Each structure stands twice: as structure tokens, then as C-alpha cells.
Coordinates of C-alpha atoms in Angstrom, one line a residue:
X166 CA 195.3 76.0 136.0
X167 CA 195.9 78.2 139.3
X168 CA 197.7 81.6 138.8
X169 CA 199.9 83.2 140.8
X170 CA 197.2 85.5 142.4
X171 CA 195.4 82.1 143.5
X172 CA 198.2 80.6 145.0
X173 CA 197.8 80.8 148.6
X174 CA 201.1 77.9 149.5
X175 CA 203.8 76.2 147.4
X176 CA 204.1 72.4 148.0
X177 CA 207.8 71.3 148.5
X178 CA 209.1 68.2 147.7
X179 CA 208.7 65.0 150.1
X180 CA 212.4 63.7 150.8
X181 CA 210.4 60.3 151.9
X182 CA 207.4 58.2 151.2
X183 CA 207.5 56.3 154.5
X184 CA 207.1 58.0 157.9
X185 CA 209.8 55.7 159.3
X186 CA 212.3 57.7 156.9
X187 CA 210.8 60.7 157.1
X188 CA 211.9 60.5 160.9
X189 CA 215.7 59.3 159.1
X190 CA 215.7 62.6 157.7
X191 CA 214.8 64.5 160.2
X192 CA 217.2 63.0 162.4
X193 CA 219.9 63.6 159.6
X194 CA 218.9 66.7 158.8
X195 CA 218.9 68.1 163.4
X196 CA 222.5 66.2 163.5
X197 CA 223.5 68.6 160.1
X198 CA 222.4 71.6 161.0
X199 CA 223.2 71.4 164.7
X200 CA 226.8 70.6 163.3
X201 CA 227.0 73.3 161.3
X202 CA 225.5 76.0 163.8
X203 CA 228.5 74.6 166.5
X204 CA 231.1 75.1 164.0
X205 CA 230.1 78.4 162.5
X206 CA 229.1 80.0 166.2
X207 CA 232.7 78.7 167.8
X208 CA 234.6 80.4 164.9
X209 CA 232.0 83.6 165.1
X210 CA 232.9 83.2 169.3
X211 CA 236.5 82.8 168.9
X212 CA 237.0 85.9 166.8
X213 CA 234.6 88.0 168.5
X214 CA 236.3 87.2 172.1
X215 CA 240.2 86.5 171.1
X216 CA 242.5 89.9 170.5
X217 CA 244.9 88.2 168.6
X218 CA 241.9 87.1 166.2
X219 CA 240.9 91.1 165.6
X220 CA 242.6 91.7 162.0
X221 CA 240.9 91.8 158.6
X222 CA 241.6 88.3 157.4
X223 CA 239.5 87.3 161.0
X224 CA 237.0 89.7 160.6
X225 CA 235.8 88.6 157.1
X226 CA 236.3 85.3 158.6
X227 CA 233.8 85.9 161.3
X228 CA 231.4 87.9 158.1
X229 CA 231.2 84.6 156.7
X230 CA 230.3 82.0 159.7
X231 CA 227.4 84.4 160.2
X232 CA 226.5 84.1 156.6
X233 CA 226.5 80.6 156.6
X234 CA 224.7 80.0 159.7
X235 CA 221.5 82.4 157.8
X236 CA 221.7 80.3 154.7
X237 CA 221.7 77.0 156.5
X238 CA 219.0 78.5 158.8
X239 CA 217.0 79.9 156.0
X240 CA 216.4 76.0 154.2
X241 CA 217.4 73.4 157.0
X242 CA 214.5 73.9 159.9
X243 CA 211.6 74.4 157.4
X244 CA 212.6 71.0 156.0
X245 CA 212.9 69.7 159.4
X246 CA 209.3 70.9 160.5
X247 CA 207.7 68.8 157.1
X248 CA 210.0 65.6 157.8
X249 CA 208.8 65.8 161.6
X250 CA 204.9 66.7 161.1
X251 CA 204.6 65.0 158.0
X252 CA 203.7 67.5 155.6
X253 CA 204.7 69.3 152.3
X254 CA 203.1 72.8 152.8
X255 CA 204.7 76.4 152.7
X256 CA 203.1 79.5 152.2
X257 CA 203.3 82.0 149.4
X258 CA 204.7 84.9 151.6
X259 CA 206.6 82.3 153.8
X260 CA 208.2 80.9 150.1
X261 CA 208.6 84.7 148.9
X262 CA 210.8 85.0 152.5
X263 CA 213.0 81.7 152.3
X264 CA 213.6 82.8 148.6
X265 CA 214.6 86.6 149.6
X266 CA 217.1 85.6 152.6
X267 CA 219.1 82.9 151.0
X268 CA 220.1 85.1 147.7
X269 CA 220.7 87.7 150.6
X270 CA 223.3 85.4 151.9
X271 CA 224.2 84.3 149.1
X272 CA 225.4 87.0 147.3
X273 CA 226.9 88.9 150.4
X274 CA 228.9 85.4 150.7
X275 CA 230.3 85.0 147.5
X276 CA 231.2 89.5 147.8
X277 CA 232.6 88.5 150.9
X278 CA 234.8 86.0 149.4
X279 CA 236.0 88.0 146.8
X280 CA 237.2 90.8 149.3
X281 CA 238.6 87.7 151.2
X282 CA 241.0 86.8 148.2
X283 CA 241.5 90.8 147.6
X284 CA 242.8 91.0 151.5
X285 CA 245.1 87.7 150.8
X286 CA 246.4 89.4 147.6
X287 CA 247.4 92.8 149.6
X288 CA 248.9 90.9 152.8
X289 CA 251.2 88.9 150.2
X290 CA 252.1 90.6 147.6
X291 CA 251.8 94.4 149.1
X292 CA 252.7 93.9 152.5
X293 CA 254.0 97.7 153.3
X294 CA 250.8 98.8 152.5
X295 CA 248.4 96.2 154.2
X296 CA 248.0 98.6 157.3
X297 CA 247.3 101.3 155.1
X298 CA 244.6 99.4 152.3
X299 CA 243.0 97.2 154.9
X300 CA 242.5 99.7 157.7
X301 CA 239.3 99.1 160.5
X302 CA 237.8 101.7 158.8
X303 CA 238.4 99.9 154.8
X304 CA 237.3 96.9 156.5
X305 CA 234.0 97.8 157.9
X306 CA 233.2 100.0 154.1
X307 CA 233.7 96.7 152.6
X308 CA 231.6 94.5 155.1
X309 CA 229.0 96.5 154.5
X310 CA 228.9 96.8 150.5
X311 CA 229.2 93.3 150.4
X312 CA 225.5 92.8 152.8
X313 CA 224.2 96.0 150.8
X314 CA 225.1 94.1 147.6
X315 CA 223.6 90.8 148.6
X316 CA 220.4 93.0 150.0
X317 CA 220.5 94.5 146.6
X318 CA 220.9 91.1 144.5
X319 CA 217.9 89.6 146.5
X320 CA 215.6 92.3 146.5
X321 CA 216.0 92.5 142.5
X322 CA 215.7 88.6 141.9
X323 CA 212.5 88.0 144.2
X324 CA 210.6 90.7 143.6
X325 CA 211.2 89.8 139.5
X326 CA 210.4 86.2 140.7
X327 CA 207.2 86.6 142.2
X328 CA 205.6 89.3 139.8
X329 CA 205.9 86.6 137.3
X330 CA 202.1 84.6 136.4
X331 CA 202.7 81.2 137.7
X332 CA 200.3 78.7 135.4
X333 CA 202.2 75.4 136.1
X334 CA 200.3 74.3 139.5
X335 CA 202.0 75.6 143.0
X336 CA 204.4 72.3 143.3
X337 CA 207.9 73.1 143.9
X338 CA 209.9 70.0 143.3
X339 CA 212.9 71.1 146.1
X340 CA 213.2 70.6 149.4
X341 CA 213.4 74.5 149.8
X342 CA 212.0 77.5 147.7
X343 CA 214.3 77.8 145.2
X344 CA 214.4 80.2 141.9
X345 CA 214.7 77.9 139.1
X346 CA 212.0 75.3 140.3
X347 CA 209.8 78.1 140.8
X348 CA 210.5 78.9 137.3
X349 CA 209.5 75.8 135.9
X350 CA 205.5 77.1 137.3
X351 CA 205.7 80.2 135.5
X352 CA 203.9 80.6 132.0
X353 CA 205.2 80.3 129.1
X354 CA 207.6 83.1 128.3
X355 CA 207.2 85.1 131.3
X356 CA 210.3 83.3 132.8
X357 CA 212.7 85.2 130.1
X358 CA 212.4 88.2 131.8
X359 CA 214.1 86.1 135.0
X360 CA 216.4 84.9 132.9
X361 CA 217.8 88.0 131.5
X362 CA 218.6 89.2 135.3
X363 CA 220.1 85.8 136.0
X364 CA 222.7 85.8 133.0
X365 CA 223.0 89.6 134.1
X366 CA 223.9 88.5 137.6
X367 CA 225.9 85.5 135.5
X368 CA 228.5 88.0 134.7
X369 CA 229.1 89.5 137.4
X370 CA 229.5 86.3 139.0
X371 CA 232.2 85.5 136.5
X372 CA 233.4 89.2 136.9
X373 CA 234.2 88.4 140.5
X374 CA 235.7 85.0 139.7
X375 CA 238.0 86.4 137.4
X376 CA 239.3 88.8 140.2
X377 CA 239.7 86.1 142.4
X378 CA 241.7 84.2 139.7
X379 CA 243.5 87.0 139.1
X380 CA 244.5 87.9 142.3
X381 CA 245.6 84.2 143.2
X382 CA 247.7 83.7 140.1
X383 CA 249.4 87.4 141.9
X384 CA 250.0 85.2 145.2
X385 CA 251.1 82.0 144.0
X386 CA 253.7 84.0 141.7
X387 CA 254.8 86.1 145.1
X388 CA 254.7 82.9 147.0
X389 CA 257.4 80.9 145.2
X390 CA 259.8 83.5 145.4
X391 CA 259.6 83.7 148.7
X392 CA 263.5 82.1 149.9
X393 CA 261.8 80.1 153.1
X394 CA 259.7 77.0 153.3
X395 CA 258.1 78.6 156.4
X396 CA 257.1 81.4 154.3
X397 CA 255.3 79.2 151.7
X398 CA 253.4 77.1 154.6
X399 CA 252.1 80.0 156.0
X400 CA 251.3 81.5 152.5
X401 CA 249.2 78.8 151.8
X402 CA 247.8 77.5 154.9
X403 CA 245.8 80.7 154.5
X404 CA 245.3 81.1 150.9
X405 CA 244.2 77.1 150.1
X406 CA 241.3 77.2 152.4
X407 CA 239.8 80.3 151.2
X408 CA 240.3 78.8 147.4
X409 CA 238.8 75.2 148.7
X410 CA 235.2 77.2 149.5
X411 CA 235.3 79.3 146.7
X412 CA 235.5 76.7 144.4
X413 CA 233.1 74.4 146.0
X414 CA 230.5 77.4 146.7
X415 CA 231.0 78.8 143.2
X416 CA 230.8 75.2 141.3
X417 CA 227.8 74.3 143.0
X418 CA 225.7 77.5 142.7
X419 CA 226.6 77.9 138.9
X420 CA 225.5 74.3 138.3
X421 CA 222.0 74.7 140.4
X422 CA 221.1 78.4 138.7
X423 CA 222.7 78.2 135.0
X424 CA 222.1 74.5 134.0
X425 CA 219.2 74.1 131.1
X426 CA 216.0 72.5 132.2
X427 CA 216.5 69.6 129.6
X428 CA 219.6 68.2 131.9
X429 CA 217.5 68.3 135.3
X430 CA 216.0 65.5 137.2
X431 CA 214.5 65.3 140.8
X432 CA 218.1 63.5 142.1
X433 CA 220.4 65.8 140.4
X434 CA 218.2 68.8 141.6
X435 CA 218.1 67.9 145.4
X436 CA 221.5 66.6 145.1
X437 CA 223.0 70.0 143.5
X438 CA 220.7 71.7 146.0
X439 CA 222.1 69.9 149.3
X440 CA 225.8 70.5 148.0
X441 CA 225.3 74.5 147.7
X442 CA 222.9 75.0 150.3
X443 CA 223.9 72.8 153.3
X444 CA 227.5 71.4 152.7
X445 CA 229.6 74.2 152.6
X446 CA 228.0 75.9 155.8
X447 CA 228.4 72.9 157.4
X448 CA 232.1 72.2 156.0
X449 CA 233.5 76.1 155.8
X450 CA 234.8 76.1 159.8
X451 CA 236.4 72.7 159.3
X452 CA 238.5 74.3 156.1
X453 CA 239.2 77.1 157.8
X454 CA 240.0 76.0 160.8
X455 CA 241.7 72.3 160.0
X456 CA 245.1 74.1 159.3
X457 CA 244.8 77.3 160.9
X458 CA 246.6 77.3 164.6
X459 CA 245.2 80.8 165.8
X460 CA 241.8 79.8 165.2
X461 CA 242.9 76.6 167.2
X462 CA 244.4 78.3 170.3
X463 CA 241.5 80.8 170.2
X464 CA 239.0 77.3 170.5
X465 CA 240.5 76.3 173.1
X466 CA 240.9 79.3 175.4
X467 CA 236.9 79.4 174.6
X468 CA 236.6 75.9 175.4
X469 CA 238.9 76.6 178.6
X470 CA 237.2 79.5 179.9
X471 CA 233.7 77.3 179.3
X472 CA 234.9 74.5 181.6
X473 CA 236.1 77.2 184.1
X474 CA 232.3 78.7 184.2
X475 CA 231.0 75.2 184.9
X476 CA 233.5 74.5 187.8

């Protein structure tokens, strides 16, 4: 059997037999990801170009369309490129790469949520001192220890994964490079030491979660004393977006990362893997912006201002 020192390319799983639906998917696949690059680069234009959009709740707003648009980037056109040209192939270092940036964006995402509830829980519940805890300057401190912690997060988890002996063959049976399938090649035992930094990551995860909880149990007690109905709508027209991706990102990712091997099958695998990794950067501007009428003024004085260019 090949060992990891004689692997030179991983072969990723074929999402068709026939060329005719090979071209399907890739079709599916361009209409996707050109979806979700529109949606997250006119919410990442909008609060980069409107002033009224330049506060904290906008600015981790704008953190996360551009964290969505390098996790949809980092899976999407690889699998593109082997639906179109017909072929299964990706390199050792080019696997190694895919691996590294989407835990990157991953775990600077799921930080950046968390300091998203945080900001919700001071602008409700501690609104003298909003100004004062979420400054430019607290802002920007946070942004950046939530990318350092993702950086951190990856560098940890694929350097561990790819020092492991891999005796299984080099077929990984995802559409992307993906941690636990390339588990499943490693030898026998050497995974555990994988393992221990996922359940240590586990915790964490469920550290942050319970902070999130936490501080939404805060709001929604804050929120129904409020005396107005206007001040409930606005309440939650910003809070039940934010909880809608947290609890689709954060189901999804638990599922594909802590679920034993005896429960997985090719469908359930690709299936899990689609819903974490491509649905909610494709469906995270629609939440947020479905509800939100800033965001929709801002659109269309970009949209405006794009129609004046062309005139």
C-alpha cells in the first residue's frame, strides 16, 4: 500500500459517471458559485462605499462576506475544473492548500460570529456603553484575533494532518480535500493523535456556542421588556439573521467533523459537505440582507451609481 511519502496527488470523488452530467454539474456548480460571489461582493461593496453602513454590526458584516467568498472559493472552482476537464486529480501540496485555507475560514468565521452575537448583546442590553466597548479601535483588535485564531486553528490541524502515514491508498471520497476523509487513508492508530486536536477544538467550539447562547438568552430577556413593538422589530430583525447562520453553519460543521465513521456513507458525506461548505456562503447575504433596509438602500445607491457609470 502507498505511504504518504509516495503520494504525489489525492483522487477526489467523481460527482458523475456520464460526461453529459458531469457538464450538469459544472453548470450547477458556475451558476452557485457565481451566485454566491454577487451576493457576498455587493454586501462587501455596499459597506465598504455607504457611510451610514460604517459601524461595528457592518463591519463584522463585511468580515464575513469576505470569509465566505474564500471558503466557497477555496472548494467550488477546483470541483468545477474536474467536472469540466473530466478528471479526478489533485495534488498532494495543492490538497495540503485547499485543506489549510478552508479551516482558515472556517474558524475566523465561526470567531467572527461569536463577536457578532457579543456586539448584538452590548448594542441591546448595554446601550450607554456601546460607543465605549465597541470603539474602531475594539473593532479592528477583534477582526484581527478572530483571522489570527482561524490562521492559528488551520496551521495546527494541517500540519497534524499531513505528518500523519497515510496507508489506505490516496482516494479521497469528497468533492474537496476534507479532514475526516483524509483520515479514513491514514494507518491504523495514527489518526488518534488528529482526533485528540479535533475533540480539543470540539470544546472550544461548544465554548463559543455557549457564549452565543448565553448572550442571546441576555437579548431576548432585554427585548421583551422593551414597552414598543418597533423596538422588538428592530431588535430582532438584527439578532434572527445572525442566529439563522449560526445555527445552520454550526449544525452542519459539527455533523461533517464529529460524526463516527460507522454512520458515514458517500450521500450523507457529499450531502453534509455541500450544506457546510457551499450553502451558507451562498445563502448568508440573502439572511442578512432579506430583512435588513440599510443594507437595502445601500444596494441600491450601488446599483444607482452603476447605471449612472454606464450612461
Amino acid at each position: 500500500m502507498p505511504n504518504s511519502s509516495s503520494i504525489s496527488q489525492f483522487l477526489l470523488l467523481a460527482l458523475a459517471d456520464t460526461r453529459q452530467l458531469q457538464l450538469l454539474h459544472f453548470w450547477l456548480l458556475l451558476g452557485i458559485y457565481l451566485a454566491a460571489l454577487l451576493g457576498n461582493g455587493l454586501i462587501s461593496t455596499a459597506v465598504a462605499c455607504h457611510h451610514r453602513l460604517h459601524t461595528p454590526m457592518y463591519f463584522f458584516l463585511l468580515n464575513l462576506a469576505l470569509l465566505d467568498l474564500g471558503c466557497i472559493s477555496t472548494t467550488l472552482p477546483k470541483a468545477m475544473a474536474n467536472a469540466l476537464w473530466d478528471t479526478r486529480h489533485i495534488s498532494y501540496a495543492g490538497c495540503a492548500v485547499q485543506v489549510f485555507f478552508l479551516l482558515l475560514f472556517f474558524g475566523a468565521e465561526y470567531c467572527i460570529l461569536t463577536i457578532m452575537s457579543y456586539d448584538r448583546y452590548v448594542a441591546i442590553c448595554k446601550p450607554l456603553h456601546y460607543g465605549t466597548l465597541m470603539d474602531s479601535r475594539a473593532c479592528a483588535t477583534m477582526a484581527a484575533a478572530a483571522w489570527a485564531t482561524g490562521l492559528l486553528y488551520s496551521l495546527l490541524h494541517t500540519a497534524n494532518t499531513f505528518s500523519l502515514p497515510l496507508c489506505q491508498g490516496n482516494t479521497v471520497k469528497q468533492f474537496f480535500c476534507e479532514i475526516p476523509q483524509i483520515l479514513k487513508l491514514s494507518c491504523s492508530k495514527s489518526y488518534l493523535r488528529e482526533f485528540t486536536l479535533i475533540a480539543v477544538s470540539a470544546l472550544v467550539l461548544f465554548g463559543c456556542f455557549a457564549f452565543i447562547l448565553f448572550s442571546y438568552v441576555q437579548i431576548f430577556r432585554a427585548v421583551l421588556k422593551m414597552p414598543s413593538e418597533q423596538g422588538w422589530h428592530k431588535a430582532f430583525s438584527t439578532c434572527l439573521p445572525h442566529l439563522a447562520v449560526v445555527s445552520l453553519f454550526l449544525s452542519t460543521v459539527v455533523f461533517a467533523y464529529l460524526k463516527p465513521f460507522s454512520i458515514s456513507s458517500p450521500f450523507l458525506d457529499l450531502a453534509v459537505a455541500i450544506l457546510y461548505s457551499v450553502v451558507p456562503p451562498t445563502l448568508n447575504p440573502i439572511i442578512y440582507s432579506m430583512r435588513n433596509k440599510e443594507i437595502k438602500h445601500a444596494l441600491n445607491k450601488v446599483f444607482q451609481h452603476a447605471i449612472s457609470l454606464l450612461q
